[in-house]
Short mmCIF file of C-alpha atoms in Angstrom, two decimals:
data_model
loop_
_atom_site.label_atom_id
_atom_site.label_comp_id
_atom_site.label_asym_id
_atom_site.label_seq_id
_atom_site.Cartn_x
_atom_site.Cartn_y
_atom_site.Cartn_z
CA MET A 1 -0.29 -21.36 5.28
CA ILE A 2 3.30 -19.65 5.78
CA TRP A 3 4.56 -21.19 2.27
CA GLN A 4 1.47 -20.05 0.91
CA LEU A 5 2.39 -16.54 2.04
CA PHE A 6 5.97 -16.51 0.72
CA PHE A 7 4.83 -17.27 -2.75
CA ALA A 8 1.90 -14.63 -2.36
CA PHE A 9 4.72 -12.32 -1.61
CA ILE A 10 6.68 -13.34 -4.39
CA GLN A 11 4.54 -12.75 -7.18
CA VAL A 12 4.06 -9.22 -5.33
CA GLY A 13 7.68 -8.28 -5.55
CA MET A 14 7.41 -9.88 -9.25
CA PHE A 15 4.76 -7.66 -10.38
CA SER A 16 4.78 -4.37 -8.53
CA VAL A 17 6.35 -2.23 -11.02
CA GLY A 18 6.11 1.50 -10.02
CA GLY A 19 7.46 1.60 -6.50
CA GLY A 20 5.44 0.23 -2.95
CA TYR A 21 2.34 2.46 -3.67
CA ALA A 22 1.61 0.19 -6.84
CA ALA A 23 2.55 -2.88 -4.50
CA ILE A 24 -0.67 -2.25 -2.21
CA PRO A 25 -3.34 -3.55 -4.59
CA LEU A 26 -1.43 -6.26 -5.25
CA ILE A 27 -0.98 -7.23 -1.58
CA GLN A 28 -4.53 -6.09 -1.39
CA ASP A 29 -5.64 -9.14 -4.24
CA GLN A 30 -3.36 -12.10 -2.68
CA ILE A 31 -4.18 -11.67 0.79
CA VAL A 32 -7.93 -10.02 0.84
CA HIS A 33 -9.43 -11.63 -2.09
CA ILE A 34 -7.03 -14.76 -3.47
CA HIS A 35 -6.11 -16.51 -0.06
CA GLN A 36 -8.83 -14.45 2.06
CA LEU A 37 -6.35 -14.08 5.16
CA MET A 38 -8.01 -11.16 6.14
CA THR A 39 -10.68 -8.49 5.30
CA LEU A 40 -10.46 -5.32 3.67
CA GLU A 41 -10.83 -3.60 7.25
CA GLN A 42 -7.97 -5.47 8.52
CA PHE A 43 -5.58 -4.94 5.34
CA SER A 44 -6.98 -0.89 5.38
CA ASP A 45 -5.44 -0.77 9.03
CA LEU A 46 -2.29 -2.50 7.98
CA VAL A 47 -1.73 -0.42 5.12
CA THR A 48 -2.29 2.88 7.70
CA ILE A 49 0.14 1.57 10.05
CA ALA A 50 2.81 0.67 7.33
CA GLU A 51 2.73 4.26 5.66
CA MET A 52 2.96 5.43 9.16
CA THR A 53 6.06 3.70 9.93
CA PRO A 54 9.74 4.53 8.62
CA GLY A 55 10.72 2.61 5.08
CA PRO A 56 9.52 1.84 1.76
CA ILE A 57 5.50 1.17 2.20
CA SER A 58 5.70 -2.35 0.50
CA ILE A 59 8.24 -4.12 2.92
CA ASN A 60 6.41 -2.38 5.77
CA SER A 61 2.99 -4.03 4.51
CA SER A 62 4.32 -7.02 3.95
CA THR A 63 6.22 -7.22 7.14
CA PHE A 64 2.96 -6.43 9.13
CA VAL A 65 0.93 -8.98 7.12
CA GLY A 66 3.42 -11.62 8.12
CA MET A 67 3.59 -10.57 11.59
CA GLN A 68 -0.43 -10.59 11.98
CA LEU A 69 -0.65 -13.78 10.40
CA ALA A 70 2.28 -16.03 11.00
CA LYS A 71 4.42 -13.95 13.69
CA ILE A 72 8.22 -14.01 13.27
CA PRO A 73 8.26 -16.69 10.92
CA GLY A 74 5.99 -14.92 8.77
CA VAL A 75 7.66 -11.42 9.27
CA LEU A 76 11.10 -13.09 7.47
CA LEU A 77 9.22 -15.08 4.99
CA CYS A 78 6.97 -12.31 3.48
CA THR A 79 9.62 -9.84 3.64
CA LEU A 80 12.01 -11.60 1.90
CA GLY A 81 9.53 -13.07 -0.88
CA CYS A 82 8.56 -9.36 -1.02
CA ILE A 83 12.48 -8.34 -1.56
CA ILE A 84 14.21 -11.00 -3.64
CA PRO A 85 12.18 -10.63 -6.83
CA SER A 86 12.73 -6.80 -6.81
CA PHE A 87 16.33 -7.67 -5.72
CA VAL A 88 16.95 -10.08 -9.04
CA ILE A 89 14.69 -7.69 -11.38
CA CYS A 90 16.50 -4.74 -10.11
CA LEU A 91 19.92 -6.30 -11.10
CA THR A 92 19.20 -7.45 -14.54
CA LEU A 93 17.69 -4.32 -15.47
CA ALA A 94 20.15 -2.27 -14.31
CA HIS A 95 22.45 -4.33 -16.61
CA VAL A 96 19.85 -4.34 -19.17
CA TYR A 97 19.95 -0.61 -18.74
CA TYR A 98 23.77 0.32 -18.96
CA LYS A 99 23.96 -1.73 -21.93
CA TYR A 100 21.14 -0.40 -23.79
CA ARG A 101 20.35 3.02 -22.35
CA SER A 102 21.03 4.92 -25.49
CA PHE A 103 18.30 2.38 -27.73
CA GLY A 104 14.86 4.45 -28.39
CA GLY A 105 12.59 1.09 -28.01
CA LEU A 106 13.88 1.12 -24.00
CA GLN A 107 12.76 4.63 -23.73
CA THR A 108 9.70 3.95 -25.44
CA VAL A 109 8.71 0.88 -23.16
CA LEU A 110 9.47 3.31 -19.82
CA ALA A 111 7.30 5.85 -21.28
CA ALA A 112 4.50 3.18 -21.94
CA LEU A 113 4.91 1.84 -18.42
CA ARG A 114 4.15 5.22 -16.36
CA PRO A 115 0.15 5.51 -17.09
CA ALA A 116 -0.19 1.59 -15.44
CA VAL A 117 1.79 2.76 -12.58
CA VAL A 118 -0.34 5.84 -12.23
CA SER A 119 -3.65 3.64 -12.45
CA LEU A 120 -2.05 1.22 -9.66
CA ILE A 121 -1.59 3.55 -7.50
CA GLY A 122 -4.85 5.61 -7.79
CA SER A 123 -6.37 2.17 -7.62
CA ALA A 124 -4.98 1.27 -3.90
CA GLY A 125 -5.91 4.87 -3.39
CA LEU A 126 -9.40 4.63 -3.93
CA SER A 127 -10.22 1.38 -2.17
CA ILE A 128 -8.41 2.29 1.08
CA LEU A 129 -10.62 6.02 0.82
CA ILE A 130 -13.49 3.63 0.38
CA VAL A 131 -12.85 1.90 3.44
CA GLY A 132 -12.18 4.72 5.39
CA ILE A 133 -15.54 6.92 4.50
CA PHE A 134 -17.76 3.93 3.88
CA GLU A 135 -18.77 1.70 7.08
CA ASN A 136 -17.21 -1.64 6.15
CA GLY A 137 -16.67 -0.60 2.34
CA ILE A 138 -20.17 -0.99 1.37
CA VAL A 139 -20.51 2.02 -0.91
CA SER A 140 -23.94 3.89 -0.49
CA ALA A 141 -25.56 6.80 1.39
CA ALA A 142 -26.38 4.97 4.47
CA ASN A 143 -22.94 4.05 5.34
CA ILE A 144 -20.99 6.87 4.82
CA GLN A 145 -19.04 7.76 8.15
CA TYR A 146 -19.44 12.01 8.75
CA VAL A 147 -16.64 12.17 11.16
CA GLU A 148 -14.13 10.35 8.60
CA VAL A 149 -15.57 12.66 5.82
CA ALA A 150 -15.31 15.78 7.34
CA LEU A 151 -11.71 14.70 8.72
CA PHE A 152 -10.53 13.91 5.41
CA ALA A 153 -11.65 17.03 4.09
CA ILE A 154 -10.30 19.11 6.62
CA CYS A 155 -6.84 17.15 6.09
CA LEU A 156 -7.10 17.62 2.54
CA TYR A 157 -7.80 21.37 2.57
CA LEU A 158 -5.11 22.23 5.17
CA LEU A 159 -2.65 20.00 2.67
CA ARG A 160 -3.21 21.48 -0.56
CA LYS A 161 -4.10 25.32 0.62
CA HIS A 162 -1.64 25.83 3.88
CA GLN A 163 0.68 23.43 2.84
CA PHE A 164 0.69 21.82 6.20
CA ASN A 165 3.01 18.76 7.25
CA PRO A 166 1.84 15.86 6.61
CA ILE A 167 3.54 13.93 9.73
CA ALA A 168 1.46 17.08 11.41
CA ILE A 169 -1.88 16.28 9.65
CA ILE A 170 -1.45 12.21 10.44
CA LEU A 171 -0.91 13.15 14.12
CA GLY A 172 -3.38 15.89 14.47
CA SER A 173 -6.15 13.74 12.43
CA GLY A 174 -5.41 10.50 14.25
CA THR A 175 -5.63 12.68 17.62
CA VAL A 176 -8.79 14.27 16.70
CA GLY A 177 -10.42 11.08 15.76
CA THR A 178 -9.55 9.31 18.76
CA LEU A 179 -10.44 12.12 20.80
CA ILE A 180 -14.20 12.48 18.73
CA TYR A 181 -14.62 8.85 19.05
CA MET A 182 -13.84 8.70 22.91
CA PHE A 183 -16.59 11.07 23.57
CA LEU A 184 -19.52 9.96 21.16
#
C-alpha cells in the first residue's frame, strides 16, 4: 500500500497544474475513488485540516493522507511523491520559459490553461461544499444539514460584505459549530 500511495502522489504532482487547490480533486480521485483508501467525508476532514495548517495545501494534504494511512513512512513517501514531479517540471519549465519567453505561442498555451485551472479549483470547492452541507455527501432535501448551511451563509456574508479576516472566520465558525453540537 505504501508504494501505491507514493505512485498515486507522483501522479498528483505531475498533473496538478495551477497550484495547490487544483491538486485537491486529483488527490480525492486517487485516494477516495481509485484506491478507495478513505471515504469522501474522511478526505474532506483532512482537506479542512490541511487548509488551516500553514503551507501549501497540496503538500499539507499529501502529508496528512500519508500520516492517516501509513504513519511516518507514508508522510515521507506521499510528500516526496507530491514534490518530486513539481520540482522537476518547474526546473524544466523555468529553463524553457527563459529561453522562449518572447515566443507568442508560449503565451497562447499559458492563456489556454487558465480556464482548466479555474474549473479544477471550482470542482474541488464544490465537492467539499456538498460534503459540508449534505449529510454523507448525498444531495437531497432530506440530507440538508441546516446548522452547516447557516454557518456557511453567515461566514460568506461576513467575508464578502464586511471583509472579516478569514482566520477569524475559521476560528469563529469552528467555535460556534462546536458549541452548537455540544448542546444539541
